[in-house]
mmCIF file of C-alpha atoms in Angstrom:
data_model
loop_
_atom_site.group_PDB
_atom_site.id
_atom_site.type_symbol
_atom_site.label_atom_id
_atom_site.label_comp_id
_atom_site.label_asym_id
_atom_site.label_seq_id
_atom_site.Cartn_x
_atom_site.Cartn_y
_atom_site.Cartn_z
ATOM 1 C CA GLU A 26 -51.191 134.490 133.359
ATOM 2 C CA ASN A 27 -49.474 132.633 131.273
ATOM 3 C CA ALA A 28 -50.719 130.986 128.758
ATOM 4 C CA SER A 29 -51.515 126.674 129.384
ATOM 5 C CA TRP A 30 -49.303 124.667 126.772
ATOM 6 C CA SER A 31 -51.505 121.300 128.563
ATOM 7 C CA LEU A 32 -54.289 121.437 125.219
ATOM 8 C CA LEU A 33 -51.074 120.754 122.636
ATOM 9 C CA SER A 34 -49.728 117.200 124.362
ATOM 10 C CA PHE A 35 -52.006 114.813 122.574
ATOM 11 C CA LEU A 36 -52.834 116.968 119.193
ATOM 12 C CA LYS A 37 -50.742 114.862 116.344
ATOM 13 C CA MET A 38 -52.969 116.404 113.905
ATOM 14 C CA PRO A 39 -50.199 118.089 111.540
ATOM 15 C CA LEU A 40 -52.062 120.876 111.056
ATOM 16 C CA ILE A 41 -54.087 121.902 114.034
ATOM 17 C CA TYR A 42 -55.082 125.533 114.192
ATOM 18 C CA SER A 43 -55.045 128.586 112.143
ATOM 19 C CA PHE A 44 -54.936 132.234 112.362
ATOM 20 C CA VAL A 45 -54.886 135.728 111.034
ATOM 21 C CA ALA A 46 -55.000 139.063 113.301
ATOM 22 C CA ARG A 47 -53.988 142.838 113.233
ATOM 23 C CA ASP A 48 -51.534 143.348 114.875
ATOM 24 C CA SER A 49 -53.015 142.017 118.716
ATOM 25 C CA THR A 50 -56.431 141.737 116.773
ATOM 26 C CA LEU A 51 -57.432 138.571 116.037
ATOM 27 C CA LEU A 52 -59.692 138.765 112.554
ATOM 28 C CA ALA A 53 -60.469 134.984 111.837
ATOM 29 C CA GLU A 54 -59.255 131.833 113.301
ATOM 30 C CA TYR A 55 -60.217 127.629 111.980
ATOM 31 C CA SER A 56 -59.790 124.735 114.605
ATOM 32 C CA LEU A 57 -59.931 121.442 114.785
ATOM 33 C CA TYR A 58 -59.846 121.234 118.166
ATOM 34 C CA GLU A 59 -61.314 123.624 121.007
ATOM 35 C CA GLY A 60 -57.654 125.571 123.156
ATOM 36 C CA ASN A 61 -55.821 128.620 124.298
ATOM 37 C CA PHE A 62 -54.475 128.084 120.673
ATOM 38 C CA ALA A 63 -54.899 132.315 119.517
ATOM 39 C CA ALA A 64 -53.983 132.853 123.819
ATOM 40 C CA VAL A 65 -51.103 130.773 123.126
ATOM 41 C CA GLY A 66 -50.001 132.597 119.525
ATOM 42 C CA ILE A 67 -50.908 136.349 120.302
ATOM 43 C CA GLU A 68 -48.752 135.757 123.941
ATOM 44 C CA CYS A 69 -46.065 134.023 122.220
ATOM 45 C CA LEU A 70 -46.281 137.735 119.698
ATOM 46 C CA GLN A 71 -46.593 139.853 121.964
ATOM 47 C CA LYS A 72 -43.180 138.284 124.170
ATOM 48 C CA LEU A 73 -41.025 137.175 121.919
ATOM 49 C CA ARG A 74 -40.913 140.656 119.159
ATOM 50 C CA ASN A 75 -38.131 138.067 117.630
ATOM 51 C CA PRO A 76 -36.832 141.247 114.095
ATOM 52 C CA GLU A 77 -37.617 138.494 111.238
ATOM 53 C CA ASN A 78 -41.072 137.636 109.271
ATOM 54 C CA LYS A 79 -40.589 134.622 109.562
ATOM 55 C CA PHE A 80 -39.687 132.377 112.650
ATOM 56 C CA THR A 81 -40.814 129.578 114.752
ATOM 57 C CA VAL A 82 -41.594 128.663 118.481
ATOM 58 C CA THR A 83 -41.479 125.247 119.196
ATOM 59 C CA CYS A 84 -42.479 123.629 123.062
ATOM 60 C CA ASP A 85 -44.729 121.114 123.843
ATOM 61 C CA LEU A 86 -43.730 118.525 120.254
ATOM 62 C CA HIS A 87 -45.767 121.605 118.826
ATOM 63 C CA THR A 88 -44.974 124.450 116.386
ATOM 64 C CA PHE A 89 -46.675 127.886 115.686
ATOM 65 C CA ASN A 90 -45.467 129.135 112.804
ATOM 66 C CA PHE A 91 -45.395 132.903 112.334
ATOM 67 C CA LEU A 92 -45.971 135.064 109.333
ATOM 68 C CA ILE A 93 -45.901 138.259 109.902
ATOM 69 C CA GLN A 94 -46.466 141.157 107.123
ATOM 70 C CA GLU A 95 -47.244 144.281 109.107
ATOM 71 C CA PRO A 96 -49.689 144.741 109.585
ATOM 72 C CA PHE A 97 -51.131 141.392 109.544
ATOM 73 C CA VAL A 98 -49.823 138.195 111.329
ATOM 74 C CA TYR A 99 -50.150 134.507 110.009
ATOM 75 C CA LEU A 100 -50.165 132.039 112.542
ATOM 76 C CA VAL A 101 -50.981 127.893 112.246
ATOM 77 C CA VAL A 102 -49.682 125.675 114.514
ATOM 78 C CA ALA A 103 -48.121 122.113 113.738
ATOM 79 C CA ASP A 104 -46.936 118.674 115.106
ATOM 80 C CA GLU A 105 -43.178 118.843 115.533
ATOM 81 C CA ALA A 106 -42.341 116.179 112.988
ATOM 82 C CA PHE A 107 -44.698 117.702 110.636
ATOM 83 C CA GLY A 108 -41.410 119.904 109.781
ATOM 84 C CA ARG A 109 -41.098 123.412 109.253
ATOM 85 C CA GLN A 110 -41.728 123.536 104.931
ATOM 86 C CA ILE A 111 -45.212 122.801 104.772
ATOM 87 C CA PRO A 112 -45.710 124.770 107.898
ATOM 88 C CA PHE A 113 -45.311 127.780 105.767
ATOM 89 C CA SER A 114 -45.839 127.132 102.826
ATOM 90 C CA PHE A 115 -49.574 126.872 103.916
ATOM 91 C CA LEU A 116 -49.048 130.399 105.724
ATOM 92 C CA ASP A 117 -47.882 132.028 101.640
ATOM 93 C CA ARG A 118 -51.037 130.153 100.775
ATOM 94 C CA VAL A 119 -53.342 132.193 103.019
ATOM 95 C CA ARG A 120 -51.278 135.562 102.703
ATOM 96 C CA ASP A 121 -51.405 135.714 99.188
ATOM 97 C CA GLU A 122 -55.404 135.131 99.012
ATOM 98 C CA PHE A 123 -55.463 137.214 101.849
ATOM 99 C CA ASP A 124 -53.585 139.830 100.729
ATOM 100 C CA GLU A 125 -55.612 139.808 97.323
ATOM 101 C CA ARG A 126 -59.317 139.501 98.750
ATOM 102 C CA PHE A 127 -59.708 140.602 102.120
ATOM 103 C CA LYS A 128 -56.465 143.334 102.906
ATOM 104 C CA GLU A 129 -59.054 146.355 102.895
ATOM 105 C CA LYS A 130 -61.559 144.666 105.454
ATOM 106 C CA GLY A 131 -58.504 143.672 107.211
ATOM 107 C CA LEU A 132 -57.238 146.699 107.823
ATOM 108 C CA LYS A 133 -60.684 148.257 109.986
ATOM 109 C CA ALA A 134 -62.306 145.028 110.874
ATOM 110 C CA SER A 135 -63.227 144.433 114.187
ATOM 111 C CA ALA A 136 -62.828 140.773 116.031
ATOM 112 C CA HIS A 137 -63.625 137.913 115.339
ATOM 113 C CA SER A 138 -65.607 140.168 112.641
ATOM 114 C CA LEU A 139 -63.704 138.331 109.130
ATOM 115 C CA ASP A 140 -65.132 134.630 110.918
ATOM 116 C CA ARG A 141 -67.149 133.407 108.451
ATOM 117 C CA SER A 142 -65.648 134.993 105.698
ATOM 118 C CA PHE A 143 -61.987 133.974 105.368
ATOM 119 C CA GLY A 144 -62.350 131.157 108.174
ATOM 120 C CA PRO A 145 -63.207 128.438 105.856
ATOM 121 C CA ARG A 146 -60.589 129.489 103.855
ATOM 122 C CA LEU A 147 -58.495 128.335 106.403
ATOM 123 C CA LYS A 148 -59.825 125.081 107.030
ATOM 124 C CA ALA A 149 -59.594 124.635 102.519
ATOM 125 C CA HIS A 150 -56.569 125.864 102.656
ATOM 126 C CA MET A 151 -55.336 123.388 105.534
ATOM 127 C CA GLU A 152 -57.112 119.752 104.359
ATOM 128 C CA TYR A 153 -55.122 121.057 100.767
ATOM 129 C CA CYS A 154 -51.844 121.234 102.542
ATOM 130 C CA MET A 155 -51.833 118.103 104.910
ATOM 131 C CA ALA A 156 -53.799 115.928 101.270
ATOM 132 C CA HIS A 157 -50.436 117.556 99.082
ATOM 133 C CA PRO A 158 -47.358 117.784 101.036
ATOM 134 C CA GLU A 159 -45.122 116.241 98.349
ATOM 135 C CA GLU A 160 -46.275 119.013 96.061
ATOM 136 C CA LEU A 161 -46.220 121.381 98.593
ATOM 137 C CA THR A 162 -42.389 119.730 100.215
ATOM 138 C CA LYS A 163 -41.954 120.234 95.786
ATOM 139 C CA ILE A 164 -43.160 123.701 95.104
ATOM 140 C CA ALA A 165 -40.821 124.713 98.309
ATOM 141 C CA GLY A 166 -38.017 123.168 97.126
ATOM 142 C CA ILE A 167 -38.013 125.175 93.940
ATOM 143 C CA GLN A 168 -38.810 128.755 95.811
ATOM 144 C CA LYS A 169 -36.062 128.056 98.381
ATOM 145 C CA LYS A 170 -33.778 127.194 94.413
ATOM 146 C CA VAL A 171 -35.211 130.379 92.313
ATOM 147 C CA ALA A 172 -34.399 132.079 95.938
ATOM 148 C CA GLU A 173 -30.907 130.967 95.966
ATOM 149 C CA VAL A 174 -30.355 131.861 92.547
ATOM 150 C CA LYS A 175 -31.850 134.936 93.134
ATOM 151 C CA ASP A 176 -29.758 135.540 95.774
ATOM 152 C CA VAL A 177 -25.923 134.038 93.391
ATOM 153 C CA MET A 178 -27.404 136.990 90.944
ATOM 154 C CA VAL A 179 -28.524 140.050 93.255
ATOM 155 C CA GLU A 180 -24.420 139.494 94.678
ATOM 156 C CA ASN A 181 -22.898 139.015 91.181
ATOM 157 C CA ILE A 182 -24.363 142.114 89.924
ATOM 158 C CA GLU A 183 -23.626 143.976 93.079
ATOM 159 C CA LYS A 184 -19.740 142.607 92.069
ATOM 160 C CA VAL A 185 -20.546 143.639 89.047
ATOM 161 C CA LEU A 186 -21.735 147.155 90.082
ATOM 162 C CA GLU A 187 -18.336 147.485 92.803
ATOM 163 C CA ARG A 188 -16.112 146.838 89.457
ATOM 164 C CA GLY A 189 -18.098 148.997 88.158
ATOM 165 C CA GLU A 190 -17.206 151.688 90.396
ATOM 166 C CA LYS A 191 -13.574 150.528 91.182
ATOM 167 C CA ILE A 192 -13.045 150.605 87.091
ATOM 168 C CA GLU A 193 -14.915 154.855 87.008
ATOM 169 C CA VAL A 194 -11.969 155.562 89.339
ATOM 170 C CA LEU A 195 -8.743 154.143 87.882
ATOM 171 C CA VAL A 196 -10.694 156.058 84.420
ATOM 172 C CA ASP A 197 -11.217 159.235 86.760
ATOM 173 C CA LYS A 198 -7.112 159.424 88.224
ATOM 174 C CA THR A 199 -5.986 157.987 84.518
ATOM 175 C CA ASP A 200 -7.708 160.927 82.798
ATOM 176 C CA GLU A 201 -5.614 162.515 85.808
ATOM 177 C CA LEU A 202 -2.358 161.314 85.108
ATOM 178 C CA ARG A 203 -2.652 162.678 81.286
ATOM 179 C CA GLN A 204 -3.707 165.620 82.880
ATOM 180 C CA HIS A 205 -0.292 166.149 84.446
ATOM 181 C CA ALA A 206 1.111 164.950 81.567
ATOM 182 C CA ASP A 207 -0.204 167.506 79.027
ATOM 183 C CA GLN A 208 0.848 169.801 82.101
ATOM 184 C CA PHE A 209 4.245 168.878 81.883
ATOM 185 C CA GLN A 210 5.016 168.329 78.032
ATOM 186 C CA ARG A 211 3.771 172.386 78.062
ATOM 187 C CA LYS A 212 5.873 173.144 81.532
ATOM 188 C CA GLY A 213 9.038 171.393 79.833
ATOM 189 C CA LYS A 214 8.452 172.533 76.328
ATOM 190 C CA LEU A 215 8.431 176.946 78.072
ATOM 191 C CA LEU A 216 10.999 175.866 79.843
ATOM 192 C CA ARG A 217 12.969 174.084 77.239
ATOM 193 C CA SER A 218 11.923 177.712 75.467
ATOM 194 C CA LYS A 219 13.368 179.796 78.593
ATOM 195 C CA MET A 220 16.028 177.755 78.656
ATOM 196 C CA PHE A 221 17.144 178.254 74.747
ATOM 197 C CA TRP A 222 16.807 182.243 74.788
ATOM 198 C CA GLN A 223 19.052 181.890 77.662
ATOM 199 C CA ASN A 224 21.511 180.204 76.585
ATOM 200 C CA MET A 225 21.490 182.232 72.797
ATOM 201 C CA ARG A 226 21.044 185.637 74.739
ATOM 202 C CA MET A 227 25.091 183.679 76.465
ATOM 203 C CA LYS A 228 26.213 182.826 73.572
ATOM 204 C CA ILE A 229 25.423 187.354 71.678
ATOM 205 C CA ALA A 230 26.895 187.914 74.784
ATOM 206 C CA ILE A 231 30.474 186.028 74.907
ATOM 207 C CA PHE A 232 30.638 186.503 71.105
ATOM 208 C CA CYS A 233 30.686 190.306 71.690
ATOM 209 C CA CYS A 234 32.909 190.710 74.704
ATOM 210 C CA VAL A 235 34.752 188.761 72.846
ATOM 211 C CA LEU A 236 34.749 190.951 68.954
ATOM 212 C CA LEU A 237 35.410 194.136 71.284
ATOM 213 C CA LEU A 238 37.931 192.612 73.346
ATOM 214 C CA ALA A 239 39.688 192.084 69.898
ATOM 215 C CA VAL A 240 38.644 195.557 68.691
ATOM 216 C CA VAL A 241 40.538 197.238 72.181
ATOM 217 C CA ILE A 242 43.391 193.878 70.887
ATOM 218 C CA PHE A 243 43.709 195.549 67.977
ATOM 219 C CA LEU A 244 43.445 199.171 68.840
ATOM 220 C CA LEU A 245 46.237 199.314 71.281
ATOM 221 C CA VAL A 246 48.558 197.440 69.143
ATOM 222 C CA CYS A 247 47.724 199.756 65.450
ATOM 223 C CA PHE A 248 48.146 202.856 67.272
ATOM 224 C CA SER A 249 50.765 201.778 70.347
ATOM 225 C CA GLY A 250 54.263 204.065 70.147
ATOM 226 C CA GLY A 251 52.573 206.648 67.572
ATOM 227 C CA ASN A 252 51.863 204.368 64.769
ATOM 228 C CA ASN A 253 48.852 203.912 63.105
ATOM 229 C CA CYS A 254 47.919 200.989 61.098
ATOM 230 C CA THR A 255 45.813 201.370 58.974
ATOM 231 C CA LYS A 256 48.192 204.482 56.968
ATOM 232 C CA HIS A 257 50.772 202.803 53.728
ATOM 233 C CA LYS A 258 53.866 204.067 53.865
#
């Protein structure tokens, strides 16, 4: 059976209800009014499996604001006109204190076993946030700017690392080209040496052939017809 939303229509307080749960086990809650807020919150959580750790469900001029840090779930119900900044600032404060002081207990606690110890803390944080909206808005604005600067820095670092990888690849390719150039130079020297000796052997062979031909011609001329040009008359 779907939970009824009718009890929320007349509520106009900025922050109305809050709980801390472990998965679907409600550990502590605080409410300014009686109502079925817990049932509605758990139903929203079970039906809307949002991949983000912060999300808002709007209904009947009210917002159900969720902050999930598994296995814990933090919820605050607020007037829609109050926006999202203050409710999530409230959830951040609640999450920080619960994580610091009650996390170990919360991992094993039974349903509503932390109402007495942490319920008053939910009330205190709710009253503080409703009494100091401007302060929380400024803090949230600063946190947003810090987050934006962080995102820009991370993006720049990623670009530098990516550029570094490209430079590394370029250096590797340069070294590879240098090695190829050295190999080509060595092969060029060997080829020039080989060509030199081949050319030298060719010249020696030609010289020997010419010399042999000259000797043959000389002998033919000198000893032809019974003549001997080496004897003096």
